[in-house]
CSV table of C-alpha atoms and ligand atoms in Angstrom, one decimal:
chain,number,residue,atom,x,y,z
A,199,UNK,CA,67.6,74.6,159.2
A,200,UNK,CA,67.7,78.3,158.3
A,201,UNK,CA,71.4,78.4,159.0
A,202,UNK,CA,72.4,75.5,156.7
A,203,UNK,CA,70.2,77.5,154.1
A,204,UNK,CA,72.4,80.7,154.4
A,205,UNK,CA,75.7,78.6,154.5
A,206,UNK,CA,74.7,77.1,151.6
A,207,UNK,CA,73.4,80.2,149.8
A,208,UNK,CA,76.6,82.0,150.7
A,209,UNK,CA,78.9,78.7,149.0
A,210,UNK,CA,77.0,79.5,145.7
A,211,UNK,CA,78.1,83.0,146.0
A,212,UNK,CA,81.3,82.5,146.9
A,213,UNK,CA,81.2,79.7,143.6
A,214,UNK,CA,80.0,81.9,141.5
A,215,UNK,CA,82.0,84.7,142.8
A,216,UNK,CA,85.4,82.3,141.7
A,217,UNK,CA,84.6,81.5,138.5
A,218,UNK,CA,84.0,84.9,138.1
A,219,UNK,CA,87.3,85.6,138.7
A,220,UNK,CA,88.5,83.2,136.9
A,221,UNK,CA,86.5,83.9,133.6
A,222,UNK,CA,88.0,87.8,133.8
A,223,UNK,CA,91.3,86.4,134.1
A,224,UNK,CA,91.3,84.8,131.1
A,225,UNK,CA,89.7,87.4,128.9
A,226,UNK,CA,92.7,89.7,128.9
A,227,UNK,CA,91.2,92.9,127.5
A,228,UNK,CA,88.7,92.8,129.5
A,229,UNK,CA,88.9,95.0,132.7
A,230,UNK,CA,88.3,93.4,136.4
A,231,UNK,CA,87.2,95.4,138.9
A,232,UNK,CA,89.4,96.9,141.3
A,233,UNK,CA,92.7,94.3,142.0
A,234,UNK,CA,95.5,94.3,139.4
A,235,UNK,CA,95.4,95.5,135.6
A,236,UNK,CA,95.0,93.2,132.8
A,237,UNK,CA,97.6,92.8,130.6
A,238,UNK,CA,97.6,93.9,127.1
A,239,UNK,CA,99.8,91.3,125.0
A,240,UNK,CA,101.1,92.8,121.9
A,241,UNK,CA,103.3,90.7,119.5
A,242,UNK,CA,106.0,92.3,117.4
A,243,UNK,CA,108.9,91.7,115.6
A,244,UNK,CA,111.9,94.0,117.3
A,245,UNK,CA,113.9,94.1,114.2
A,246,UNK,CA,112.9,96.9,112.7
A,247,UNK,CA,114.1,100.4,114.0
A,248,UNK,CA,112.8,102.7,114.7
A,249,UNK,CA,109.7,101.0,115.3
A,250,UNK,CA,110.8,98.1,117.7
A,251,UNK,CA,114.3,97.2,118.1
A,252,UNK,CA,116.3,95.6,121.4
A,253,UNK,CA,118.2,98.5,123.4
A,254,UNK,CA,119.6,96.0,125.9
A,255,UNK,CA,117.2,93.9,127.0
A,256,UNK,CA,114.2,96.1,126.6
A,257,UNK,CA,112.4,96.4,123.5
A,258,UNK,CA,112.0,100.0,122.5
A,259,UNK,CA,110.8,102.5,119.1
A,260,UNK,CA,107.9,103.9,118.5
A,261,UNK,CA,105.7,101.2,118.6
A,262,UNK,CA,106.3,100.2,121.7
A,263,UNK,CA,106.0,103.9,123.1
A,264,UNK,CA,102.2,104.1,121.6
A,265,UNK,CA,101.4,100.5,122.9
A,266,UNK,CA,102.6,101.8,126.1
A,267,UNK,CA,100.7,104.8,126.0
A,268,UNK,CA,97.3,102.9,124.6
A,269,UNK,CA,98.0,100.5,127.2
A,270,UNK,CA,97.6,104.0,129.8
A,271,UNK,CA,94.8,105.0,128.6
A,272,UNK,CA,93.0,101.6,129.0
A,273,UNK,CA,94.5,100.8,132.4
A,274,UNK,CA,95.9,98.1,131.4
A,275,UNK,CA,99.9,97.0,131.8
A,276,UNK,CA,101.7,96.1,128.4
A,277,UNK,CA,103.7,93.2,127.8
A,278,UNK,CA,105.6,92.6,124.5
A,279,UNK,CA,106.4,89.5,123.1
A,280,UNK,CA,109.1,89.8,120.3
A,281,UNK,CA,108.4,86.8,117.4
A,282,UNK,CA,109.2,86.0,113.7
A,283,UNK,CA,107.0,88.9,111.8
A,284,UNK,CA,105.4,86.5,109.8
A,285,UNK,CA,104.1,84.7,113.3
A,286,UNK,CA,102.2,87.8,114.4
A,287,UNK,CA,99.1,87.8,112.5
A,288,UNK,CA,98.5,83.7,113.7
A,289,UNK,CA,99.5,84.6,117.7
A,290,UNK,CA,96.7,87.9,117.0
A,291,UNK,CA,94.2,84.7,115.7
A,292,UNK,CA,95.1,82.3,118.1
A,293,UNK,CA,94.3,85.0,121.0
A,294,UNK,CA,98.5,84.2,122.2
A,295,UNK,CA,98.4,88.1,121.6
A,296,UNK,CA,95.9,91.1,122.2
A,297,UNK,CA,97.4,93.0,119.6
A,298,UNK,CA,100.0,92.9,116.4
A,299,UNK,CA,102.1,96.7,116.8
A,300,UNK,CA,105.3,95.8,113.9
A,301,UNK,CA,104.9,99.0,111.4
A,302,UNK,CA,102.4,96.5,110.0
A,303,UNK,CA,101.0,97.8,106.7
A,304,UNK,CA,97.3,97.4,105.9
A,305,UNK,CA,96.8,95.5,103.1
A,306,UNK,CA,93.8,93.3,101.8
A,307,UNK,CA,95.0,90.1,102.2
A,308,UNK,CA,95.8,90.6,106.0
A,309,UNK,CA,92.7,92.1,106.3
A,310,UNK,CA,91.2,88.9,105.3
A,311,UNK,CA,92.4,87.6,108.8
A,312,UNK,CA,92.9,90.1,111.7
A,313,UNK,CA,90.8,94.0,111.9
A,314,UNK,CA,92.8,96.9,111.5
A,315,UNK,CA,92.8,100.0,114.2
A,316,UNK,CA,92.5,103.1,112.4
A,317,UNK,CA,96.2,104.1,110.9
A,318,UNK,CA,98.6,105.4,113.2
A,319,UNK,CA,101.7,106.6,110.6
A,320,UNK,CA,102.1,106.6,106.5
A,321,UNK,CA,105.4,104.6,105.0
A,322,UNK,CA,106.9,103.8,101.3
A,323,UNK,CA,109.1,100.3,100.4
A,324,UNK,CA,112.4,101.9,99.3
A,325,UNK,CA,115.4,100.9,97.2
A,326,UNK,CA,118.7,99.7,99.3
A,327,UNK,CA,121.9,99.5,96.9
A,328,UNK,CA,125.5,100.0,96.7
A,329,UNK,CA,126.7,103.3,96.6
A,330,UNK,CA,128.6,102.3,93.0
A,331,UNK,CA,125.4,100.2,92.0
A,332,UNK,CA,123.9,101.0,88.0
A,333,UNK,CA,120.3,100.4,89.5
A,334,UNK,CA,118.6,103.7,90.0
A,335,UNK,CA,114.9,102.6,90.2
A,336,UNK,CA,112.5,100.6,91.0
A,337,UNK,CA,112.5,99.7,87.1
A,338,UNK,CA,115.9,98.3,87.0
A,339,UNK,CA,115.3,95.7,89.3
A,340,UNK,CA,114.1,93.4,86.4
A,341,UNK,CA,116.3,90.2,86.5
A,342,UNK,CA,118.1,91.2,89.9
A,343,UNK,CA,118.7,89.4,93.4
A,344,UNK,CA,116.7,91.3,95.6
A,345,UNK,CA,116.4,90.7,99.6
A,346,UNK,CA,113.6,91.4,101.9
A,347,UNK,CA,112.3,90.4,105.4
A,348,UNK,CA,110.4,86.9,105.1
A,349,UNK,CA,106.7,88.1,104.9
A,350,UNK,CA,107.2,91.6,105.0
A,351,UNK,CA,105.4,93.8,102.1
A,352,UNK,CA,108.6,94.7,100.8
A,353,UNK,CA,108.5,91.1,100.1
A,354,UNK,CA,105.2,91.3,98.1
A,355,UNK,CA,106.6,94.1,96.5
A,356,UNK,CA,109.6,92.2,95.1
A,357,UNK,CA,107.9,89.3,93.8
A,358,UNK,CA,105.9,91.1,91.5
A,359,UNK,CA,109.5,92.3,89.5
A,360,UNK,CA,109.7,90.8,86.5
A,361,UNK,CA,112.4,87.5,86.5
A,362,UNK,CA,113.9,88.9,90.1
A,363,UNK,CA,115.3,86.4,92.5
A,364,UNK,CA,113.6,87.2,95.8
A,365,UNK,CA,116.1,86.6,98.8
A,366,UNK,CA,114.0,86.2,101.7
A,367,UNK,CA,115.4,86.9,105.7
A,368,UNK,CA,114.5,86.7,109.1
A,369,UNK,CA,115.5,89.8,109.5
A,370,UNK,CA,115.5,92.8,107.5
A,371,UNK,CA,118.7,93.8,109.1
A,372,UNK,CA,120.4,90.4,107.1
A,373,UNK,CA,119.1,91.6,103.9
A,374,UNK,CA,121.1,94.5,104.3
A,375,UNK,CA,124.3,92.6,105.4
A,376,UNK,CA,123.8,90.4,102.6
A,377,UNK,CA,123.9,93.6,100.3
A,378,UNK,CA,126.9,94.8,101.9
A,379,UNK,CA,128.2,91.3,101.1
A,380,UNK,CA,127.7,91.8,97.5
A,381,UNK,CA,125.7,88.5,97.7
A,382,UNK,CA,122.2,90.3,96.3
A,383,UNK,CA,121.9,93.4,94.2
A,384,UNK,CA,119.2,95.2,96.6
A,385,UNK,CA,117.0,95.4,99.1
A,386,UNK,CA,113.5,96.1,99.2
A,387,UNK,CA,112.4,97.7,102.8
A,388,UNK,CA,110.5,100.1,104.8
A,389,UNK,CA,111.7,103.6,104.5
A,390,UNK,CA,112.6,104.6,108.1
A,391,UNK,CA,114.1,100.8,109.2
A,392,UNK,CA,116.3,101.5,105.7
A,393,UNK,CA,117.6,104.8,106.7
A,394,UNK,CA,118.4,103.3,110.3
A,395,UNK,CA,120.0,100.4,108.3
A,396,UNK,CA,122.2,102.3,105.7
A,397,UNK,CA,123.2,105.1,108.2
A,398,UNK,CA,124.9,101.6,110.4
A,399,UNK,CA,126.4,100.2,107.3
A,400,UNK,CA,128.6,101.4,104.6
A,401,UNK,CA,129.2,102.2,101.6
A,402,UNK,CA,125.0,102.2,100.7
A,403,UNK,CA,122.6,104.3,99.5
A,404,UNK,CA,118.8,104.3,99.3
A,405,UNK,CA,117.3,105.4,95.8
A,406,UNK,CA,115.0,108.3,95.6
A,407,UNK,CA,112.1,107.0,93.9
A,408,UNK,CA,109.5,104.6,96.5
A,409,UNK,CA,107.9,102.2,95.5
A,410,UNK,CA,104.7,102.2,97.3
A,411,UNK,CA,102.5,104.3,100.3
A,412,UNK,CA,101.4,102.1,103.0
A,413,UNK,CA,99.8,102.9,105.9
A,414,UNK,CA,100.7,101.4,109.7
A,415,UNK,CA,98.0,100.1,112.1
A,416,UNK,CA,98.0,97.8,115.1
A,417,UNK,CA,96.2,94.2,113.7
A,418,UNK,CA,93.3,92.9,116.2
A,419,UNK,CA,91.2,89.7,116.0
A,420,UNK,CA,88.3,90.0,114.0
A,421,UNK,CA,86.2,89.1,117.2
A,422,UNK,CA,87.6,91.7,119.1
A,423,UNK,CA,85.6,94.7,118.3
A,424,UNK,CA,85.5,95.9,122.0
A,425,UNK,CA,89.3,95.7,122.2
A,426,UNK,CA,89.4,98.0,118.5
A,427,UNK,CA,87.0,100.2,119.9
A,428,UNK,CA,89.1,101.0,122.7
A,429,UNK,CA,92.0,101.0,120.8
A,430,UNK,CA,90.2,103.5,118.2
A,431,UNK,CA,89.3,105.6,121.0
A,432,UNK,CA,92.9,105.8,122.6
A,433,UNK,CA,94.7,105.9,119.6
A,434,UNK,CA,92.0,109.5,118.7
A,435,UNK,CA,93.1,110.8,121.9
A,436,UNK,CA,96.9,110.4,121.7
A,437,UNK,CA,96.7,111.8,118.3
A,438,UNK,CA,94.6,114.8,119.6
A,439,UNK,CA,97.1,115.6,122.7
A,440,UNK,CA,99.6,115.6,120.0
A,441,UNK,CA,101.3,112.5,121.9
A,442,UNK,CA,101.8,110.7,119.6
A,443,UNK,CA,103.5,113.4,117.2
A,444,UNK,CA,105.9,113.6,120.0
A,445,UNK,CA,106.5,110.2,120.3
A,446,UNK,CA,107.3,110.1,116.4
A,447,UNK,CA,109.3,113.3,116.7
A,448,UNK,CA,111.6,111.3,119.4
A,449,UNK,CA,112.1,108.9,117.0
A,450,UNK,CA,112.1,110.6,113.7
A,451,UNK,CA,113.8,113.5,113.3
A,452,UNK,CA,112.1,115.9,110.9
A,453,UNK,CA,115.2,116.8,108.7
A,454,UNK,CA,116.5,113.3,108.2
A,455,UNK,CA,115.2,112.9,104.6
B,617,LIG,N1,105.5,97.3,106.8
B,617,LIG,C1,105.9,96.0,106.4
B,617,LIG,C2,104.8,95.0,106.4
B,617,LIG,O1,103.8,95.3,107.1
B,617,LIG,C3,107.1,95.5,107.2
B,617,LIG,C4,106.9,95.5,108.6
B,617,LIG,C5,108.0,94.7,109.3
B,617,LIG,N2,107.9,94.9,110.7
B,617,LIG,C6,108.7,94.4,111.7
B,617,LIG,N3,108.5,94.7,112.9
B,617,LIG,N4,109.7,93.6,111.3
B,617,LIG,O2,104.9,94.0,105.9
């Protein structure tokens, strides 16, 4: 009689012990005790250098190097899933990802449906012509064919230009093509992917004058707040062992204008 009692006492446990298990499992973000780390999904879009682009078949840039090092500090082991840039917001929603790392400007709108860590790096939408080209501002874009990555701010940016025809690509590396191709008149993109763009193409130039200052951050799910929190905290320490300067600095060399 007392035996069955503890047999059974000791199958609850070891119930209630499983479905523990199982329940951390699940929340990734949250951290189990002992056994192995819990993944930290972030989704990007490796199309954009220097931020995230392919080097063989890793993913690499910047943004991968600070989602590494948040990753560190929280114990947990990164794993990057590479999708359209317009599908990370909805996989950072649907909980398919922890976090959205893609030089992904704050704005209003997209505040609307993910949180925002505290910014991690500033960045202006630039000009991409032809060398020869008579546009040589913003301001002469009125009526032209301008390309941008499909959801992109550069995007936003170029719908707003008075009778423009807004080109819209997968990739912001098409746009350029497409330039090069004398099939549109300019491109509209980030300032560091365009100097990574134009330096691989020829005969291109990017106009002095930006358009906009944006700031990066990493995009969490509005339910999250633990997971931005943590993030928060990391992100203050890397910026306070001067980490992430140093990643940036690998990246971004301070003389390339
Ligand atoms: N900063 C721009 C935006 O947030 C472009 C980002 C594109 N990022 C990328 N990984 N393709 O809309």
């Amino acid at each position: 009689m007392k035996l069955k009692k503890i047999v059974s006492v000791l199958l609850v446990a070891a119930c209630v012990f499983s479905l523990a298990a199982c329940g951390s499992k699940k929340d990734s973000g949250e951290s189990e005790d002992g056994g192995k780390a819990d993944k930290l999904v972030m989704a990007t879009n490796a199309e954009f250098p220097p931020y995230e682009y392919h080097e063989g078949d890793e993913i690499v840039g910047i943004d991968a190097e600070i989602a590494e090092a948040i990753a560190e500090e929280l114990g947990m082991e990164l794993e990057i899933e590479d999708m359209a840039f317009d599908s990370i917001i909805p996989a950072v929603t649907a909980g398919k990802a922890d976090i959205g790392v893609a030089g992904m400007t704050v704005t209003e709108d997209r505040k609307e449906s993910v949180d925002f860590s505290e910014p991690y790096a500033t960045a202006t939408q630039v000009v991409i012509v032809k060398e020869d080209s008579d546009i040589a501002g913003p301001d002469d874009l009125v009526g032209k064919k301008v390309g941008v990555q499909l959801g992109t701010t550069g995007d936003i940016c170029a719908s707003d230009i008075e009778d423009a025809t807004v080109e819209q690509y997968n990739k912001g590396f098409e746009a350029v093509q497409a330039l090069t191709q004398g099939k549109i008149d300019a491109v509209v993109i980030d300032g560091q992917p365009a100097k990574e763009f134009v330096k691989e193409a020829e005969g291109l130039k990017i106009l002095d004058e930006a358009f906009t200052e944006e700031e990066y951050a990493i995009a969490i799910a509005k339910d999250n707040t633990e997971l931005k929190d943590q993030i928060n905290d990391a992100l203050a320490k890397l910026k306070d062992s001067g980490k992430l300067d140093e990643i940036i600095g690998k990246y971004i060399k301070a003389d390339a204008e």
